[in-house]
Short mmCIF file of N, CA and C in Angstrom, two decimals:
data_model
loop_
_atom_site.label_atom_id
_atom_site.label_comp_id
_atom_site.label_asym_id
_atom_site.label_seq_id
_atom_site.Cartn_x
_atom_site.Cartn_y
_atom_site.Cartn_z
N UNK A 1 0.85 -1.17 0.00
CA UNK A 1 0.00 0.00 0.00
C UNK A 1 0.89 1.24 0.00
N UNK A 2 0.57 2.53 -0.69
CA UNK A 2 1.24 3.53 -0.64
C UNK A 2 0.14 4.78 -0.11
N UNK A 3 1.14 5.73 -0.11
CA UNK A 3 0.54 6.82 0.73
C UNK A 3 1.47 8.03 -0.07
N UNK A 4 0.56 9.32 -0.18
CA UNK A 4 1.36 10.53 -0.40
C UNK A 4 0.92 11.36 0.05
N UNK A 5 1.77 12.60 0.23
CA UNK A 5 1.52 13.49 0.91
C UNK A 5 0.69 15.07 -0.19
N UNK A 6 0.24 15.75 0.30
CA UNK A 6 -0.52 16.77 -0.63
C UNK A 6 0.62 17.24 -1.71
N UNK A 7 0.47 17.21 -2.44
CA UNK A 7 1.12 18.13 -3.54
C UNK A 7 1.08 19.42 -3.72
N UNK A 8 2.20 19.70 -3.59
CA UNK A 8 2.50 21.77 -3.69
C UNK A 8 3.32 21.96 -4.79
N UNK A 9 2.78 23.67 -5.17
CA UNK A 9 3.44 23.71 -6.15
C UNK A 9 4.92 24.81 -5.75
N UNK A 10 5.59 24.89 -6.35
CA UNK A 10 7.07 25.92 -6.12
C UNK A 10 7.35 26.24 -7.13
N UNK A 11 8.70 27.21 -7.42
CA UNK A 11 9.11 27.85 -8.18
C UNK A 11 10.80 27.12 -7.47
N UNK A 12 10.89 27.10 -8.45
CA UNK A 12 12.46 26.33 -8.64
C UNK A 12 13.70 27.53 -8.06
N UNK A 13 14.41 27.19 -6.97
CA UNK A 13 15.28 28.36 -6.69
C UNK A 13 16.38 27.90 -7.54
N UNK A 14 16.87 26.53 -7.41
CA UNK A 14 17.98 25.84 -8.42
C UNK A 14 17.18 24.55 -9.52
N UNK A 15 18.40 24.40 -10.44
CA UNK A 15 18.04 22.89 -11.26
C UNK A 15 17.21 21.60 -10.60
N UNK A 16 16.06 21.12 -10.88
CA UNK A 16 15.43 19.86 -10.25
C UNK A 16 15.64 18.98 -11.57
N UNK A 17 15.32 17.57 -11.46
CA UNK A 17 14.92 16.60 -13.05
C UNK A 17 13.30 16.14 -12.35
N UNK A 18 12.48 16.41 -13.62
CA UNK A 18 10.76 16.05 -13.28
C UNK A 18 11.19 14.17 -13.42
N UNK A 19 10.52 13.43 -12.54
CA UNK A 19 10.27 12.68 -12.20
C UNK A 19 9.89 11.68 -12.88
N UNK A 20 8.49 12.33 -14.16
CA UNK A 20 7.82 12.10 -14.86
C UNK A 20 8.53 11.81 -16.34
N UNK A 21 9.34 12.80 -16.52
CA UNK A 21 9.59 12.81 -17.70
C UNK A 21 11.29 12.95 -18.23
N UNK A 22 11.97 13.30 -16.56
CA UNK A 22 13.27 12.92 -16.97
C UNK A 22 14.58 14.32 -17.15
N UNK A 23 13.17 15.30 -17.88
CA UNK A 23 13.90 16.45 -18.64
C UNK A 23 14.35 17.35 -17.13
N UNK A 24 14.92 18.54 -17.52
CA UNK A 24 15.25 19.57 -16.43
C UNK A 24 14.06 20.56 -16.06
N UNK A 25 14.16 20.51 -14.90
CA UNK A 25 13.48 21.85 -14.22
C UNK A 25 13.94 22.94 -14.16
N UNK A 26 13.86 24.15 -15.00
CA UNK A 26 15.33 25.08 -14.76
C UNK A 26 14.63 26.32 -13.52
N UNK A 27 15.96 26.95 -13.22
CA UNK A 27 16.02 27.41 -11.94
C UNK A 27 14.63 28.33 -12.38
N UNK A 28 13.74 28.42 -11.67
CA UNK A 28 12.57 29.88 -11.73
C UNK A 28 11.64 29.09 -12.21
N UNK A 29 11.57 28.15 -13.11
CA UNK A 29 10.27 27.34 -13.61
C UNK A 29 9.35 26.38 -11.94
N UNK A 30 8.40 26.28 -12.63
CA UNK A 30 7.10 26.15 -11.77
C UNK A 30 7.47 24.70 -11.33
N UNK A 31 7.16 24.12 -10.78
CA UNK A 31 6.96 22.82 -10.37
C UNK A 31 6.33 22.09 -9.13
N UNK A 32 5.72 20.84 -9.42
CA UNK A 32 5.00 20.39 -8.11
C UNK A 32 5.69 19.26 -7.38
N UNK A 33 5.99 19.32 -6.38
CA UNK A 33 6.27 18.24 -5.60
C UNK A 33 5.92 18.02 -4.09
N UNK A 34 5.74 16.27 -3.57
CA UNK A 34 5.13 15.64 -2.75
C UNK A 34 6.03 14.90 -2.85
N UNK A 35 5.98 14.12 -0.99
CA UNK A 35 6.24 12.70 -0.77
C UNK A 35 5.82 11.62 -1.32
N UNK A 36 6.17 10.37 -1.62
CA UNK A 36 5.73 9.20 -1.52
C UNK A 36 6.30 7.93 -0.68
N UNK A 37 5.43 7.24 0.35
CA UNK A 37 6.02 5.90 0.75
C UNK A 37 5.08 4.64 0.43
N UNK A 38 5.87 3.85 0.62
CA UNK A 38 5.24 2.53 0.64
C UNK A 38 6.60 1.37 0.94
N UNK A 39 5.84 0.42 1.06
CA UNK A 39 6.61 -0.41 2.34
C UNK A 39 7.95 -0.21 3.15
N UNK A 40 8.11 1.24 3.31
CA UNK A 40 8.85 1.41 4.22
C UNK A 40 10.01 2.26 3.52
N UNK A 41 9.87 2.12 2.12
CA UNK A 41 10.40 3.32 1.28
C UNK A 41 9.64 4.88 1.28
N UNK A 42 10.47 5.69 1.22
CA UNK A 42 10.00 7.14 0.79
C UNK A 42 11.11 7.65 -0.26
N UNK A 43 10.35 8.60 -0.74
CA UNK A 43 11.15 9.49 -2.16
C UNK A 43 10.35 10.86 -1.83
N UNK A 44 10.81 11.70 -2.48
CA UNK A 44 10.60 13.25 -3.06
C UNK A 44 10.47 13.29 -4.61
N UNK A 45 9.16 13.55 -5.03
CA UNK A 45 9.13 13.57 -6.24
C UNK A 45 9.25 15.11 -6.81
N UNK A 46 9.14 14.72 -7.58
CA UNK A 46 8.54 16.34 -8.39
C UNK A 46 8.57 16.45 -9.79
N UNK A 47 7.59 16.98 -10.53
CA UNK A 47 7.02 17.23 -11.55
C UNK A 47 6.61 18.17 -12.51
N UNK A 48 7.46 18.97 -13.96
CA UNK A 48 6.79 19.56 -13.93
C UNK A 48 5.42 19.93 -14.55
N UNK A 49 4.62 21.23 -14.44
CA UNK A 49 3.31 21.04 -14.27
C UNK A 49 2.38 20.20 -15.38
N UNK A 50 2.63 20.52 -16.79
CA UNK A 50 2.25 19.84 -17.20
C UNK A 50 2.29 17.96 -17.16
N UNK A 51 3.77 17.39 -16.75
CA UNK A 51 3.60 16.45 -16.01
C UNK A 51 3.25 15.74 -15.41
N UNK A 52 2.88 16.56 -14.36
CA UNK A 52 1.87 16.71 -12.75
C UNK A 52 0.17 16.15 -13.69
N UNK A 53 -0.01 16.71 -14.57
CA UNK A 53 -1.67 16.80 -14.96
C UNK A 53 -1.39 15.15 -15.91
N UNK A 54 -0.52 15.15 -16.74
CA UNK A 54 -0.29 13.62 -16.95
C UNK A 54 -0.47 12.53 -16.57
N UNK A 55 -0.02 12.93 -15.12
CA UNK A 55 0.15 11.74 -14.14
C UNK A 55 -1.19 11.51 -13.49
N UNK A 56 -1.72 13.14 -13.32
CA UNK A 56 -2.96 12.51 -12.44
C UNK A 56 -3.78 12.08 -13.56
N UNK A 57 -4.06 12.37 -14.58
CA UNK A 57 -4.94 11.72 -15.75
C UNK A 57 -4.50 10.23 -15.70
N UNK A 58 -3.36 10.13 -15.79
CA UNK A 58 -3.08 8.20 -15.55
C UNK A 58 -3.60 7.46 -14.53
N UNK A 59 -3.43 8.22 -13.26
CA UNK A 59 -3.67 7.61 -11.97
C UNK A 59 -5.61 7.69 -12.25
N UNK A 60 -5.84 8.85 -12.38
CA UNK A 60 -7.75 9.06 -12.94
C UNK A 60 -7.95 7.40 -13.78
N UNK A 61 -7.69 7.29 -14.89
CA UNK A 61 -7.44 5.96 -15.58
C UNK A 61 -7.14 4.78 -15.30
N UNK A 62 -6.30 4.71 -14.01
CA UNK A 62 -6.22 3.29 -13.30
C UNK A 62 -6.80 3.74 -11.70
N UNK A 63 -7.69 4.06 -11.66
CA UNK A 63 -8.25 3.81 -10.45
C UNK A 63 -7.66 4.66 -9.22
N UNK A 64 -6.79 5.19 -9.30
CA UNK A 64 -6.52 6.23 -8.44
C UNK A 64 -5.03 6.36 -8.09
N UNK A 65 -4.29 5.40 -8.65
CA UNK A 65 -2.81 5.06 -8.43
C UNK A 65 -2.36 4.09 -9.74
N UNK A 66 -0.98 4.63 -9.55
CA UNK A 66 -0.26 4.30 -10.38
C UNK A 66 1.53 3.84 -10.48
N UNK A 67 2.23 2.99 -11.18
CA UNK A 67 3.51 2.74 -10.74
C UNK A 67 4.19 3.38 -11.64
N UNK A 68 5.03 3.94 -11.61
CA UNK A 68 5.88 4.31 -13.08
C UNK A 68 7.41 4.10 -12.82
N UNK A 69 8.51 4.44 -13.67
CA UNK A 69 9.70 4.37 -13.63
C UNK A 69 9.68 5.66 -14.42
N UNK A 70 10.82 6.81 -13.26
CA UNK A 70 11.17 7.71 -13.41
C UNK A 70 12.23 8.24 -15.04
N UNK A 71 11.75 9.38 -15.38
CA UNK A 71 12.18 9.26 -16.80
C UNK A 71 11.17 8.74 -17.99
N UNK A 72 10.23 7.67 -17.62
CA UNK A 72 10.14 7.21 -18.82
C UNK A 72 8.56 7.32 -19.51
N UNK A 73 8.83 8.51 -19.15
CA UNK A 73 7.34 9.28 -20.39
C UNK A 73 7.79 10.80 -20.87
N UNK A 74 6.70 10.51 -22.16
CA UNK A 74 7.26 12.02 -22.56
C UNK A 74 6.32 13.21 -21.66
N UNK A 75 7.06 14.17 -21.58
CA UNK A 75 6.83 15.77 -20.99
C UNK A 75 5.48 15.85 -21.25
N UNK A 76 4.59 15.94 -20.55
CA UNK A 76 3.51 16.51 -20.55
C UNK A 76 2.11 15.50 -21.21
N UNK A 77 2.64 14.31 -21.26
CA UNK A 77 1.79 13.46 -21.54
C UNK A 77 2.09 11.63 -20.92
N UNK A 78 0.94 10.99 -21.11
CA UNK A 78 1.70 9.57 -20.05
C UNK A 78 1.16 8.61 -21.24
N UNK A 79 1.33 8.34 -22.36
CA UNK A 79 0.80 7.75 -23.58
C UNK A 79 2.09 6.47 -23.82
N UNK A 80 2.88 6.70 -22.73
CA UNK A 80 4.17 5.53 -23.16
C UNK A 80 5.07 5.76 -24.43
N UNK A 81 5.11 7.02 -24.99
CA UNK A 81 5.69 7.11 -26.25
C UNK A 81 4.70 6.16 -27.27
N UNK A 82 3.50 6.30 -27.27
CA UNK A 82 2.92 5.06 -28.01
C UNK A 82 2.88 6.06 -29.73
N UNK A 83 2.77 5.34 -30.82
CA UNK A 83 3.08 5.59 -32.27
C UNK A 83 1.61 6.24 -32.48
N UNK A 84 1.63 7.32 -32.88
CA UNK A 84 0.52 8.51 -33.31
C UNK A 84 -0.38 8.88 -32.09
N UNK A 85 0.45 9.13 -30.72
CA UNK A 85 -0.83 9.96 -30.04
C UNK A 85 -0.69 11.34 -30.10
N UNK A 86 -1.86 11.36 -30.18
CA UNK A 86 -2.61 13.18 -30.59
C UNK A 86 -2.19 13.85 -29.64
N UNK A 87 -1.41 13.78 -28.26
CA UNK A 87 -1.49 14.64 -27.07
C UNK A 87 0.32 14.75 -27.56
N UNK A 88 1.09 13.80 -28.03
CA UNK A 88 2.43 13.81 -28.07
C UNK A 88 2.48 14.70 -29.21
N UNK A 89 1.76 14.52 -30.29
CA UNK A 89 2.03 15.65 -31.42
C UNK A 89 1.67 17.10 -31.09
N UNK A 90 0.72 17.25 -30.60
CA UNK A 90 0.57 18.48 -30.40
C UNK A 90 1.61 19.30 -29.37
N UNK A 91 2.36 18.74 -28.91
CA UNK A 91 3.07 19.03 -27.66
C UNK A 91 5.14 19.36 -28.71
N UNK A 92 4.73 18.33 -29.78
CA UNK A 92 5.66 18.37 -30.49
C UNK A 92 6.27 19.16 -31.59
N UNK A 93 4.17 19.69 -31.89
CA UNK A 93 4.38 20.80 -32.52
C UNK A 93 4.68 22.23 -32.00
N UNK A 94 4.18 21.94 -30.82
CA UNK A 94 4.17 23.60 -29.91
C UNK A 94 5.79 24.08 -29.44
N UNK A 95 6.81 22.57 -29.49
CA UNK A 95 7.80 22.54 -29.49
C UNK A 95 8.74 23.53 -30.83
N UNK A 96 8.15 23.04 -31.74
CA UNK A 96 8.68 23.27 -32.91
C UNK A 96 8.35 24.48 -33.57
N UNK A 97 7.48 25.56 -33.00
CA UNK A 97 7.15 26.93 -33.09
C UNK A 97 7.71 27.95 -32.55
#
């Protein structure tokens, strides 16, 4: 069983890496982070925001929780890198503007 603590959001005084997605948090950008434990482990996560809304859409989708391995989704979406999702392109294009 796991447990977390409320999620807050901050403003980055130095460099963080989001949790979610691997990339950098740079110093002044927004970000959310909370505890997590379970069996006797704890971590400090953090996410940033668009991230954060990723994740809870995943966890929304499986029932209220979720496992992941840090790094391995893209920025701002939790689609697994899967081949033509609509949330990764658009994110790819907004990149590319």
């Amino acid at each position: 069983m796991s447990a977390w603590t409320t999620p807050v959001q901050f403003t980055a005084a130095k460099r963080h890496v989001c949790d979610w997605c691997g990339e950098r948090i740079e110093s002044g950008g927004k970000y959310w982070r909370w505890r997590w434990f379970s069996c006797g482990d704890a971590a400090t996560c953090k996410a940033h925001p668009e991230c954060y809304s990723a994740m809870i859409d995943a966890a929304d989708d499986n029932g209220g929780d979720i496992e992941f391995t840090p790094g391995d989704n893209q920025r701002g979406c939790n689609c697994g890198y899967e081949r033509g999702c609509a949330r990764c392109a658009e994110i790819e294009a907004e990149d590319a503007a």
